[in-house]
Amino acid sequence: MSDKPITIYDIAQNVNASPATVSRVLSNSEYPVSAKLSQKIKAVAKEMGYTPNMLGRQLKKNNTMSIGVIIPSISNPFYADVVLGIEEIARSNGYQVLLCNSHQNPDLEAEYLQTLLEKQVKGIILSSISRKKGWLAGYLAKGLNIISIDQKIDNRHVYQIEFDYRKGSALACRHLIEQGHKKIAFISAALDRPTRLNLYRGYQDALREAGLTPLKKEWIQLSKACENLNYDSAFEFNNGKQLTRNLLKMKDLPTAIITCNDLTAAGVINELNEQGLHVPGEVSVVGFDNIELSQMLTPALTTVDLPKYEMGRLACSKLMALLNGDDTNQKEVMLQPILIARNSVARLE
Amino acid sequence: MSDKPITIYDIAQNVNASPATVSRVLSNSEYPVSAKLSQKIKAVAKEMGYTPNMLGRQLKKNNTMSIGVIIPSISNPFYADVVLGIEEIARSNGYQVLLCNSHQNPDLEAEYLQTLLEKQVKGIILSSISRKKGWLAGYLAKGLNIISIDQKIDNRHVYQIEFDYRKGSALACRHLIEQGHKKIAFISAALDRPTRLNLYRGYQDALREAGLTPLKKEWIQLSKACENLNYDSAFEFNNGKQLTRNLLKMKDLPTAIITCNDLTAAGVINELNEQGLHVPGEVSVVGFDNIELSQMLTPALTTVDLPKYEMGRLACSKLMALLNGDDTNQKEVMLQPILIARNSVARLE
DNA sequence: ATGAAAGCGCTAACAG
DNA sequence: CTGTTAGCGCTTTCAT
């Protein structure tokens, strides 16, 4: 703030060397520089409190060593996990991560993408909530390196890391069936995304397998599509509560409930308790995602684990591979869920 | 990737104008440019798929319009809230936020600070976990704009936004006393930070006020100082469980427990339940922080709310003020906690 | 209203 | 081993 920032020219002058030499020393170049000079330059740089200006370097080298990540919400522990995985890999490759929250807003998402590109990131990892088709086409044509996670993007040039939601919810539903349940409700946010639709499909798959279909229509409770822009955990939670309230108006109640995520399951359990219904004694509940919350609930939540951290690691590894030019041609990887049986499901006789 | 990126020179050539004019149009400069030319330049820019290179602009203008934020962990919902507040203010002022997780690691913290400065951020918002005194002195001397949040930094030149932890835990403890409790335990992570120490002091304050001090030593359960570097919510949760287990070995049990945060309280309640103790029937529990989890627990957690979002907003507003030169001389602001009474505390007769 | 040219801080040929 | 120099993409005097 006070005075002009120090540059390599200042240092060069101070040690009677050329800026080139100073640059070579301070940027850890391979280029040979005599030991004494090197020492001296380093010493003086430290003494003068030199801080390199990366803008200069990056502009010159045309390489920012950074990648962008756009996710709907960092408040969602699900994404927090994914981001941790991304950062680990990025860091170990010397890359920096620029993180953006789209807040479930497609316009913000697009704006952030643009901003990141202007900042010259080398690639993007994106969990897109945009429903607009083909909005990425222009960028892709220009050679943008992009990895899509969780939410599928319908463009066959995009690398995708997905979870097998369909298999996951089938797993959950089958577990319930094995425990003797036949009346299984489905509580979820609106099926306005492929991931959620697949959740529904998996549920139906398991039901069909067991000859339990069709089920009462009222046992499928979905919230309205309008996604809250001030999205937070409480939103999902309250959703679970509200839909449970609706469900409990039926005369014929289910013995078990499948939910679209753990946060919703938490709401379901909470409402059930408030209405005097014991979990799992009277109603069993299974969650989805296996976020840390699920172990903290009472009863501990039976849920489906998604390898979130692994997704982050994979996405970033893939991106690193792309940037290094070792492009394998596998465009899609599908991560498998596993069932985590805890205490929110009762065995029915 | 494919071809060379497009610059204003390419556009200039294409429309038969000078780069200067193109720059003026595309950077929304005040400078007058004829309407037709302006139109044409914009059209061609879009057509050619031009993406401005901010490195060039920022280097020239010596202004990145970005600030850095360093927090211990984005997985902690507490900080997620703070960050949301920061981002809101930053965005509305046209600033970008560069977010870094120090993972409770002082070395990483220092490294990120350096990286951010090399990226030419205009200021830093920091929740420091470093115990080293004076490590910021050098930066401050060079005029670094820095706001410290939550954790206090012992340098009177640093702007600080804090919570009144001491008053907060006194609030919690007094609430318990008002409900008739006299045997009140304290379960917390190690008191190795001023914030946690203040928590303890507030607890003692309230006890003393009520003539309840000194209390049995065994009712104060603290975990070891070694902070897990793979810090996550489960760590706090398990801490709560472990310390509760220790506490329950006593013959004379407390009727209420105060905790250092909601995550720990969740662990306490969970362990209590597992040991067959009803909350709040047999033991009352109060949390701290009021993260969203606290409403989701059964029973809903009585806790102390900290205005986290507000802290983020304030910190960023302060930084913006500094950057604009409207430096008020108020260096410290202390945010006040409030008690949120829910269902985890019973009235004792 | 438009353009020529210098230069932000740094690196990388190229020359010595 | 060291230095000179051009220029990354952009903005901004200063001319015209």
XYZ file of C-alpha atoms (C1' of nucleotides) in Angstrom:
730
model
C 0.000 0.000 0.000
C 2.613 2.450 1.133
C 5.271 2.370 -1.585
C 5.635 0.840 -5.000
C 5.895 -2.912 -4.909
C 9.318 -4.402 -5.432
C 10.065 -6.048 -8.752
C 12.915 -8.145 -10.050
C 14.353 -4.963 -11.535
C 14.783 -3.486 -8.088
C 16.562 -6.596 -6.968
C 18.686 -6.719 -10.108
C 19.847 -3.199 -9.486
C 20.588 -3.983 -5.892
C 22.838 -6.918 -6.661
C 24.262 -5.612 -9.920
C 22.816 -8.323 -12.027
C 20.326 -8.442 -14.842
C 16.624 -8.973 -14.342
C 16.981 -12.139 -16.364
C 19.339 -13.638 -13.828
C 17.164 -12.605 -10.951
C 14.190 -14.162 -12.657
C 16.078 -17.383 -13.213
C 17.008 -17.643 -9.581
C 13.701 -16.614 -8.088
C 11.569 -18.767 -10.352
C 13.614 -21.869 -9.634
C 14.545 -22.222 -13.255
C 16.806 -25.070 -14.371
C 19.052 -22.483 -15.921
C 22.550 -22.386 -14.421
C 23.469 -19.451 -12.226
C 26.589 -19.267 -10.110
C 26.091 -20.305 -6.555
C 27.224 -17.053 -4.977
C 25.072 -14.880 -7.169
C 22.156 -17.140 -6.592
C 22.620 -16.953 -2.851
C 22.938 -13.232 -2.920
C 19.864 -12.718 -5.016
C 17.802 -14.904 -2.727
C 19.109 -13.087 0.304
C 18.403 -9.655 -1.085
C 14.977 -10.703 -2.294
C 14.050 -11.835 1.179
C 15.571 -8.774 2.753
C 13.631 -6.451 0.490
C 10.458 -8.401 1.139
C 9.971 -9.272 -2.480
C 6.680 -10.869 -3.477
C 6.582 -12.147 -7.047
C 3.762 -10.839 -9.185
C 2.168 -13.882 -10.707
C 0.246 -11.797 -13.193
C 3.471 -10.993 -14.948
C 4.682 -14.545 -14.979
C 1.382 -16.018 -15.963
C 0.841 -13.549 -18.746
C 4.245 -14.279 -20.130
C 4.056 -18.036 -19.783
C 0.425 -18.172 -20.706
C -0.148 -20.611 -17.901
C -1.948 -19.875 -14.683
C -1.631 -23.351 -13.177
C -5.142 -23.038 -11.959
C -8.448 -24.731 -12.556
C -11.987 -23.639 -11.879
C -14.659 -25.517 -9.969
C -18.324 -24.584 -10.111
C -20.752 -26.272 -7.751
C -24.275 -25.407 -6.653
C -23.492 -24.793 -3.017
C -20.620 -25.164 -0.657
C -23.074 -25.256 2.230
C -24.076 -28.667 1.057
C -21.742 -31.129 2.799
C -22.062 -33.375 -0.210
C -20.158 -30.904 -2.367
C -17.780 -29.972 0.397
C -16.543 -33.547 0.267
C -16.181 -33.500 -3.487
C -14.220 -30.269 -3.344
C -11.842 -31.729 -0.783
C -11.025 -34.524 -3.214
C -10.508 -32.083 -6.060
C -8.215 -29.894 -4.016
C -6.071 -32.763 -2.909
C -5.288 -33.839 -6.444
C -4.934 -30.305 -7.748
C -2.483 -29.388 -5.034
C -0.364 -32.449 -5.553
C -0.087 -31.443 -9.188
C 0.819 -27.881 -8.373
C -2.508 -26.465 -9.457
C -4.657 -23.951 -7.655
C -8.405 -24.275 -7.392
C -10.776 -21.371 -7.972
C -14.065 -22.270 -6.337
C -17.447 -20.811 -7.270
C -20.952 -21.343 -5.842
C -23.650 -21.082 -8.445
C -26.330 -21.002 -5.729
C -28.515 -23.151 -7.963
C -28.755 -20.237 -10.339
C -28.084 -20.988 -14.022
C -27.274 -17.367 -14.800
C -24.721 -17.191 -12.027
C -23.314 -20.474 -13.213
C -22.787 -19.096 -16.702
C -21.344 -15.886 -15.348
C -18.835 -17.727 -13.196
C -17.786 -19.907 -16.076
C -17.061 -16.804 -18.098
C -15.154 -15.179 -15.263
C -13.054 -18.269 -14.745
C -12.140 -18.397 -18.391
C -11.186 -14.751 -18.317
C -8.932 -15.613 -15.437
C -7.319 -18.096 -17.788
C -7.980 -21.282 -15.883
C -6.690 -24.328 -17.711
C -9.823 -26.342 -17.150
C -13.144 -26.542 -15.377
C -14.869 -29.035 -13.144
C -18.565 -28.378 -13.179
C -21.652 -29.676 -11.478
C -24.169 -27.950 -13.656
C -27.702 -27.246 -12.653
C -28.457 -25.499 -15.899
C -31.274 -27.110 -17.833
C -30.411 -25.244 -20.998
C -29.183 -27.657 -23.613
C -26.028 -26.966 -25.498
C -24.998 -23.857 -23.629
C -21.479 -25.219 -23.411
C -21.157 -26.033 -27.085
C -19.400 -22.799 -27.954
C -16.814 -23.248 -25.232
C -16.232 -26.862 -26.138
C -15.675 -25.941 -29.754
C -12.932 -23.613 -28.608
C -11.220 -26.464 -26.822
C -12.273 -25.879 -23.251
C -11.216 -28.692 -20.951
C -14.205 -29.562 -18.897
C -15.213 -32.348 -16.568
C -18.793 -32.700 -15.524
C -19.520 -34.202 -12.139
C -22.666 -35.614 -10.620
C -25.066 -33.892 -12.963
C -24.864 -35.220 -16.485
C -24.407 -32.842 -19.402
C -25.802 -34.021 -22.656
C -22.823 -33.472 -24.857
C -20.769 -36.455 -25.859
C -17.565 -34.410 -25.883
C -17.767 -33.738 -22.166
C -16.014 -35.998 -19.710
C -18.389 -37.150 -17.030
C -18.051 -38.583 -13.570
C -21.365 -39.807 -12.290
C -22.925 -41.796 -9.505
C -25.208 -44.659 -10.312
C -28.248 -43.187 -8.631
C -30.575 -45.725 -10.120
C -28.628 -48.638 -8.726
C -28.291 -46.832 -5.443
C -31.949 -46.340 -4.800
C -32.649 -49.878 -5.989
C -30.169 -50.971 -3.340
C -32.023 -48.999 -0.711
C -35.393 -50.277 -1.775
C -34.242 -53.879 -1.997
C -32.835 -53.633 1.490
C -36.229 -52.583 2.742
C -37.896 -55.419 0.877
C -35.453 -57.922 2.324
C -36.368 -56.665 5.756
C -39.953 -57.581 5.022
C -41.326 -54.224 3.928
C -43.941 -54.120 1.194
C -45.428 -50.682 1.656
C -42.594 -48.373 0.728
C -43.048 -44.661 0.173
C -40.758 -42.368 -1.809
C -40.114 -38.836 -0.616
C -38.056 -36.558 -2.789
C -37.483 -33.097 -4.139
C -38.868 -32.565 -7.642
C -37.692 -35.024 -10.273
C -36.482 -32.214 -12.471
C -32.958 -33.533 -12.882
C -31.687 -36.765 -14.336
C -30.099 -37.708 -11.019
C -33.387 -37.505 -9.179
C -35.267 -39.209 -11.947
C -32.849 -42.097 -11.734
C -33.454 -42.299 -8.036
C -37.110 -42.801 -8.794
C -36.373 -45.354 -11.467
C -34.217 -47.430 -9.156
C -36.968 -47.440 -6.590
C -39.414 -48.663 -9.223
C -36.922 -51.261 -10.433
C -36.693 -52.867 -7.025
C -40.426 -52.697 -6.532
C -41.050 -54.343 -9.876
C -38.530 -57.089 -9.203
C -40.397 -57.958 -6.056
C -43.787 -57.799 -7.736
C -44.785 -54.892 -5.549
C -45.737 -52.561 -8.361
C -47.814 -50.552 -8.910
C -47.892 -48.915 -5.549
C -50.359 -46.389 -4.226
C -49.810 -43.080 -5.983
C -50.016 -41.206 -2.687
C -46.932 -42.933 -1.405
C -44.863 -40.982 -3.851
C -44.433 -37.511 -2.449
C -42.531 -34.969 -4.504
C -41.959 -31.319 -3.799
C -42.658 -28.576 -6.295
C -39.950 -27.847 -8.834
C -39.290 -24.285 -7.787
C -35.832 -24.542 -6.324
C -35.080 -22.078 -3.614
C -32.264 -19.746 -4.597
C -31.256 -19.201 -1.016
C -30.634 -22.870 -0.914
C -29.384 -24.381 2.297
C -29.545 -27.565 4.320
C -32.641 -26.367 6.107
C -34.427 -26.259 2.781
C -34.031 -29.983 2.220
C -34.836 -30.691 5.832
C -38.072 -28.731 5.753
C -38.941 -30.349 2.498
C -38.723 -33.715 4.200
C -40.942 -32.510 7.001
C -43.568 -31.044 4.707
C -43.797 -34.072 2.475
C -44.017 -36.357 5.472
C -46.905 -34.293 6.752
C -48.640 -34.807 3.426
C -47.924 -38.504 3.517
C -49.346 -38.907 7.000
C -52.713 -37.608 5.832
C -53.280 -40.903 4.027
C -55.317 -43.567 5.781
C -53.138 -46.411 4.582
C -49.631 -45.623 5.796
C -46.420 -47.129 4.428
C -44.099 -49.047 6.744
C -40.984 -47.567 5.220
C -39.823 -44.415 3.449
C -37.069 -43.919 0.910
C -35.710 -40.389 0.546
C -33.676 -38.522 -2.048
C -30.948 -37.519 0.406
C -29.906 -37.607 4.029
C -30.970 -34.052 4.746
C -34.471 -34.857 3.565
C -34.392 -38.061 5.590
C -33.516 -36.002 8.655
C -36.648 -33.945 8.063
C -38.731 -37.052 7.595
C -37.529 -38.588 10.851
C -38.017 -35.340 12.695
C -41.603 -34.977 11.515
C -42.356 -38.601 12.219
C -41.124 -38.142 15.755
C -43.150 -35.000 16.214
C -46.241 -36.850 15.122
C -45.505 -39.506 17.673
C -44.378 -42.190 15.255
C -41.329 -44.142 16.302
C -38.443 -44.721 13.893
C -37.777 -47.487 13.104
C -40.399 -49.108 15.358
C -43.409 -47.863 13.411
C -41.834 -46.477 10.259
C -38.436 -47.264 8.740
C -36.486 -44.579 6.895
C -33.549 -44.766 4.541
C -31.474 -41.826 3.399
C -29.162 -41.217 0.482
C -25.647 -39.732 0.212
C -24.150 -40.788 3.526
C -23.083 -37.351 4.651
C -21.684 -37.095 8.138
C -25.002 -35.975 9.519
C -26.371 -39.461 8.967
C -24.285 -40.962 11.771
C -25.305 -38.190 14.092
C -29.016 -38.691 13.904
C -30.897 -40.827 16.385
C -31.477 -43.464 15.234
C -28.341 -43.517 13.110
C -29.509 -43.383 9.534
C -29.415 -46.348 7.198
C -28.385 -44.824 3.917
C -26.607 -45.286 0.604
C -23.013 -44.183 0.442
C -21.787 -42.284 -2.564
C -18.007 -42.014 -2.925
C -17.992 -38.226 -2.950
C -14.387 -37.664 -2.090
C -13.430 -40.202 -4.708
C -15.519 -38.369 -7.269
C -13.558 -35.219 -6.618
C -10.265 -37.024 -6.908
C -11.272 -38.765 -10.095
C -12.606 -35.621 -11.715
C -9.444 -33.734 -10.986
C -7.175 -36.592 -12.014
C -9.016 -36.775 -15.282
C -8.610 -33.064 -15.805
C -4.910 -33.254 -15.007
C -4.572 -36.049 -17.549
C -6.310 -33.916 -20.144
C -4.015 -30.997 -19.429
C -0.985 -33.239 -19.754
C -2.250 -34.500 -23.048
C -2.596 -38.118 -21.898
C -6.145 -38.250 -23.028
C -7.589 -41.671 -22.473
C -10.738 -42.011 -24.490
C -12.932 -43.137 -21.661
C -15.416 -40.301 -21.481
C -17.620 -41.564 -18.698
C -17.056 -43.124 -15.364
C -19.888 -44.345 -13.231
C -19.219 -44.567 -9.518
C -20.978 -47.294 -7.571
C -22.995 -46.727 -4.407
C -23.038 -49.076 -1.437
C -25.632 -49.607 1.236
C -24.788 -48.544 4.772
C -27.089 -50.359 7.150
C -27.488 -48.549 10.464
C -30.432 -48.293 12.785
C -33.288 -46.557 11.014
C -34.731 -49.672 9.409
C -36.676 -52.340 11.301
C -37.125 -55.947 10.296
C -40.790 -56.744 9.663
C -42.181 -60.151 10.519
C -6.673 -25.315 -27.056
C -6.847 -25.670 -30.796
C -5.723 -22.256 -32.103
C -4.224 -19.161 -30.624
C -6.609 -17.261 -28.417
C -8.167 -14.153 -29.869
C -6.906 -10.802 -28.666
C -8.074 -7.255 -29.147
C -5.493 -6.989 -31.932
C -7.293 -9.641 -33.927
C -10.530 -7.782 -33.510
C -8.917 -4.449 -34.330
C -7.612 -5.849 -37.584
C -10.985 -7.313 -38.400
C -12.842 -4.035 -38.032
C -10.074 -1.742 -39.221
C -9.686 0.043 -35.961
C -6.903 0.375 -33.471
C -6.471 -1.901 -30.471
C -6.956 1.160 -28.315
C -10.449 1.700 -29.614
C -11.324 -1.954 -29.270
C -10.105 -1.895 -25.704
C -12.181 1.153 -24.926
C -15.319 -0.467 -26.240
C -14.823 -3.900 -24.760
C -13.810 -2.714 -21.331
C -16.808 -0.419 -21.028
C -14.611 2.609 -20.721
C -16.144 6.066 -20.350
C -14.121 7.157 -23.341
C -16.224 8.277 -26.317
C -16.361 5.984 -29.338
C -18.762 6.449 -32.214
C -21.892 4.405 -31.941
C -21.461 2.481 -35.179
C -17.873 1.513 -34.482
C -18.788 0.493 -31.008
C -21.599 -1.694 -32.283
C -19.414 -3.273 -34.879
C -16.634 -4.055 -32.458
C -19.021 -5.683 -30.044
C -20.582 -7.708 -32.805
C -17.279 -8.914 -34.177
C -15.984 -9.703 -30.718
C -18.948 -11.916 -30.049
C -18.743 -13.488 -33.463
C -15.097 -14.339 -33.020
C -15.795 -15.712 -29.572
C -13.472 -13.289 -27.854
C -12.676 -13.877 -24.202
C -10.780 -11.063 -22.540
C -7.553 -12.024 -20.817
C -7.775 -10.545 -17.366
C -4.094 -11.130 -16.749
C -3.299 -8.453 -19.265
C -5.781 -6.008 -17.894
C -4.935 -6.639 -14.293
C -1.230 -6.377 -14.866
C -1.693 -3.079 -16.598
C -4.162 -1.629 -14.143
C -2.479 -3.164 -11.169
C -5.836 -4.142 -9.798
C -7.210 -7.641 -9.630
C -10.489 -6.754 -7.982
C -10.142 -9.819 -5.841
C -9.711 -10.616 -2.187
C -8.463 -13.721 -0.436
C -10.189 -15.665 2.302
C -8.412 -18.243 4.434
C -10.431 -20.426 6.775
C -9.646 -23.666 8.586
C -12.181 -25.820 6.824
C -15.016 -25.389 4.420
C -16.449 -28.702 5.653
C -17.345 -26.927 8.838
C -20.822 -25.461 8.300
C -19.869 -22.658 10.629
C -17.361 -21.296 8.131
C -19.557 -22.071 5.185
C -22.005 -19.541 6.578
C -19.319 -16.936 7.115
C -18.073 -17.386 3.572
C -21.564 -16.895 2.194
C -21.699 -13.512 3.911
C -18.298 -12.532 2.604
C -19.177 -13.496 -0.928
C -22.381 -11.547 -0.922
C -20.658 -8.303 -0.042
C -17.682 -8.929 -2.272
C -19.880 -9.631 -5.255
C -21.981 -6.568 -4.744
C -18.785 -4.539 -4.794
C -17.511 -6.196 -7.925
C -14.851 -8.196 -6.138
C -14.001 -11.835 -6.565
C -13.237 -14.120 -3.657
C -10.350 -16.558 -3.643
C -11.086 -19.174 -1.013
C -8.489 -21.324 0.750
C -8.799 -24.096 3.364
C -5.909 -24.210 5.753
C -7.035 -27.605 7.088
C -6.027 -26.459 10.566
C -2.437 -26.459 9.392
C -0.398 -23.333 10.190
C 2.122 -24.076 7.438
C -0.585 -24.387 4.854
C -2.112 -21.212 6.179
C 1.127 -19.313 5.673
C 1.608 -20.836 2.257
C -1.842 -19.828 1.115
C -1.356 -16.320 2.369
C 1.776 -16.046 0.287
C 0.080 -17.484 -2.774
C -2.806 -15.081 -2.450
C -0.471 -12.119 -2.252
C 1.396 -13.330 -5.301
C -1.941 -13.396 -7.046
C -2.198 -9.738 -6.127
C -5.324 -9.848 -4.024
C -6.213 -6.451 -2.612
C -6.888 -7.746 0.855
C -7.287 -10.799 3.033
C -9.911 -12.093 5.420
C -8.360 -14.623 7.707
C -9.462 -16.960 10.437
C -6.043 -17.906 11.658
C -5.270 -21.030 13.598
C -1.615 -20.239 13.762
C -0.303 -19.959 17.281
C 2.879 -18.277 16.153
C 2.958 -14.726 17.395
C 3.804 -11.946 15.037
C 4.012 -13.970 11.884
C 1.964 -11.346 10.094
C 4.093 -8.419 11.194
C 6.136 -8.323 8.006
C 3.076 -8.288 5.808
C 1.378 -5.646 7.892
C 4.423 -3.426 7.684
C 4.149 -3.582 3.914
C 0.595 -2.334 4.105
C -1.355 -5.547 3.708
C -5.072 -5.044 4.222
C -6.205 -7.756 6.528
C -9.287 -8.538 8.539
C -9.179 -11.220 11.175
C -12.352 -13.108 11.930
C -13.371 -15.328 14.809
C -9.858 -16.095 15.993
C -8.136 -13.091 17.476
C -4.698 -12.084 16.256
C -2.564 -10.294 18.753
C -1.535 -7.323 16.709
C -3.219 -4.043 17.328
C -2.953 -3.034 13.670
C -5.218 -5.838 12.563
C -8.928 -5.279 12.174
C -10.878 -7.895 14.071
C -14.396 -9.213 13.976
C -15.063 -11.473 16.914
C -17.828 -13.254 18.723
C -18.273 -12.774 22.414
C -17.698 -16.387 23.341
C -17.432 -15.650 27.000
C -20.802 -13.974 27.148
C -22.233 -16.723 24.974
C -21.318 -19.582 27.226
C -22.358 -17.575 30.264
C -25.722 -17.235 28.555
C -25.910 -20.968 28.079
C -24.879 -21.733 31.621
C -27.237 -19.184 33.125
C -30.091 -20.661 31.159
C -29.345 -24.028 32.695
C -29.185 -22.502 36.156
C -32.510 -20.751 35.621
C -34.010 -24.096 34.737
C -32.939 -25.359 38.123
C -29.684 -27.098 37.230
C -26.829 -27.010 39.702
C -24.632 -29.820 38.490
C -23.421 -28.603 35.131
C -20.621 -30.296 33.210
C -18.457 -28.732 30.514
C -17.392 -30.793 27.511
C -15.050 -29.231 25.029
C -12.138 -29.685 22.683
C -8.804 -28.528 24.130
C -8.712 -24.958 25.420
C -5.773 -24.165 23.193
C -7.330 -21.155 21.555
C -8.587 -17.905 23.018
C -12.087 -18.595 21.718
C -12.319 -21.872 23.601
C -10.739 -20.428 26.688
C -13.370 -17.726 26.718
C -16.019 -20.353 26.461
C -14.675 -21.866 29.633
C -14.463 -18.494 31.349
C -18.072 -17.665 30.579
C -19.136 -20.974 32.027
C -17.191 -20.205 35.190
C -18.620 -16.682 35.301
C -22.178 -17.955 35.391
C -21.321 -20.617 37.925
C -19.652 -18.086 40.185
C -22.570 -15.658 39.924
C -24.855 -18.383 41.167
C -22.507 -19.446 43.934
C -22.059 -22.834 42.324
C -18.297 -22.726 42.169
C -16.051 -24.597 42.527
C -17.537 -27.564 40.801
C -16.243 -31.107 40.701
C -13.107 -31.248 38.573
C -14.335 -34.379 36.796
C -17.236 -32.488 35.328
C -14.876 -30.589 33.111
C -13.962 -32.870 30.265
C -11.486 -31.604 27.684
C -9.963 -33.456 24.774
C -6.257 -33.581 24.076
C -4.758 -30.671 22.183
C -3.589 -32.645 19.184
C -5.845 -31.344 16.496
C -6.579 -33.788 13.761
C -5.319 -32.532 10.422
C -7.935 -34.520 8.568
C -10.408 -32.454 10.427
C -14.066 -33.027 9.732
C -17.431 -32.883 11.438
C -17.088 -36.474 12.567
C -14.034 -35.490 14.546
C -15.988 -33.111 16.755
C -18.849 -35.565 16.991
C -16.611 -38.400 18.135
C -14.937 -36.088 20.545
C -18.285 -35.445 22.144
C -18.953 -39.154 22.383
C -15.581 -39.972 23.887
C -15.696 -37.247 26.504
C -19.214 -38.220 27.460
C -18.052 -41.774 27.960
C -15.377 -40.452 30.322
C -17.890 -38.324 32.140
C -20.273 -41.216 32.668
C -17.637 -43.140 34.581
C -18.142 -40.750 37.514
C -20.436 -41.851 40.320
C -21.914 -38.412 40.774
C -23.381 -37.436 37.431
C -24.251 -33.891 36.346
C -27.812 -33.049 35.341
C -26.724 -30.876 32.441
C -23.863 -30.552 29.970
C -22.505 -27.510 28.184
C -20.514 -28.112 25.002
C -18.101 -26.113 22.887
C -20.113 -26.502 19.700
C -23.170 -28.138 18.171
C -21.222 -30.920 16.533
C -19.778 -31.921 19.885
C -23.229 -31.649 21.429
C -24.509 -34.052 18.785
C -21.901 -36.539 19.902
C -22.805 -36.031 23.534
C -26.484 -36.651 22.903
C -25.736 -39.660 20.767
C -23.568 -41.253 23.438
C -26.051 -40.439 26.163
C -28.771 -42.166 24.155
C -26.588 -45.181 23.532
C -25.964 -45.491 27.241
C -29.681 -45.384 27.811
C -29.845 -41.892 29.249
C -32.717 -39.791 28.028
C -32.179 -36.227 26.804
C -33.443 -34.012 28.279
C -35.290 -36.265 30.715
C -32.206 -37.443 32.562
C -29.523 -35.129 31.235
C -29.909 -31.721 29.591
C -27.511 -30.644 26.837
C -26.762 -27.272 25.317
C -24.782 -26.685 22.170
C -22.957 -23.718 20.717
C -22.941 -22.113 17.232
C -26.468 -22.813 16.084
C -25.536 -24.527 12.849
C -28.391 -26.019 10.882
C -27.714 -29.444 12.306
C -28.995 -28.263 15.654
C -32.600 -28.069 14.470
C -32.334 -31.491 12.925
C -31.378 -33.397 16.022
C -33.912 -35.099 18.221
C -34.483 -33.459 20.592
C -33.917 -30.176 18.783
C -30.852 -28.659 20.361
C -30.934 -25.707 22.709
C -27.902 -23.701 21.703
C -26.277 -20.299 21.422
C -26.592 -18.549 18.105
C -23.590 -16.780 16.654
C -24.321 -14.372 13.783
C -22.004 -16.149 11.346
C -23.416 -14.781 8.153
C -23.300 -11.325 9.646
C -19.679 -11.815 10.583
C -18.844 -12.547 6.963
C -20.729 -9.509 5.764
C -19.129 -7.238 8.325
C -15.631 -8.501 7.655
C -15.997 -7.953 3.954
C -17.654 -4.553 4.345
C -14.784 -3.505 6.539
C -12.289 -4.677 3.968
C -14.121 -2.869 1.200
C -14.041 0.286 3.287
C -10.309 -0.100 3.773
C -9.793 -0.554 0.058
C -11.824 2.548 -0.655
C -9.783 4.489 1.801
C -12.697 5.258 4.119
C -10.865 3.903 7.063
C -12.896 4.272 10.193
C -10.668 3.834 13.183
C -12.757 1.227 14.890
C -10.425 -1.736 14.877
C -12.560 -4.260 16.696
C -16.120 -5.307 16.548
C -17.551 -7.832 18.943
C -20.621 -9.674 17.761
C -23.160 -10.710 20.382
C -24.558 -14.218 20.797
C -28.140 -15.040 21.674
C -29.650 -18.059 23.334
C -31.867 -20.305 21.243
C -34.032 -22.357 23.541
C -35.249 -25.563 21.966
C -35.924 -28.965 23.456
C -32.724 -30.395 24.837
C -32.966 -28.762 28.240
C -35.391 -29.873 30.960
C -36.693 -27.801 33.842
C -35.610 -29.232 37.166
C -37.898 -29.023 40.177
C -13.407 10.412 -32.284
C -9.390 7.653 -33.298
C -4.594 5.947 -33.247
C 0.513 5.266 -31.972
C 3.275 3.852 -28.599
C 4.868 2.910 -24.045
C 4.852 -0.151 -20.414
C 2.582 -3.153 -16.246
C 6.231 -7.596 -14.256
C 7.887 -11.285 -15.918
C 10.346 -14.949 -18.968
C 12.850 -16.842 -22.822
C 15.293 -16.662 -26.980
C 19.515 -15.211 -28.407
C 24.030 -13.317 -27.955
C 28.070 -13.082 -25.737
C 27.496 -18.301 -16.654
C 25.367 -13.550 -17.582
C 23.018 -9.874 -20.129
C 20.040 -7.714 -23.859
C 15.854 -7.567 -25.696
C 11.316 -8.586 -27.261
C 6.845 -9.242 -26.033
C 2.642 -11.905 -23.327
C -2.631 -8.844 -23.644
C -4.116 -5.023 -22.124
C -4.823 0.159 -20.948
C -3.666 4.822 -21.300
C -1.402 9.052 -22.038
C -0.488 11.915 -25.772
C -1.035 13.203 -30.449
C -3.814 13.973 -34.287
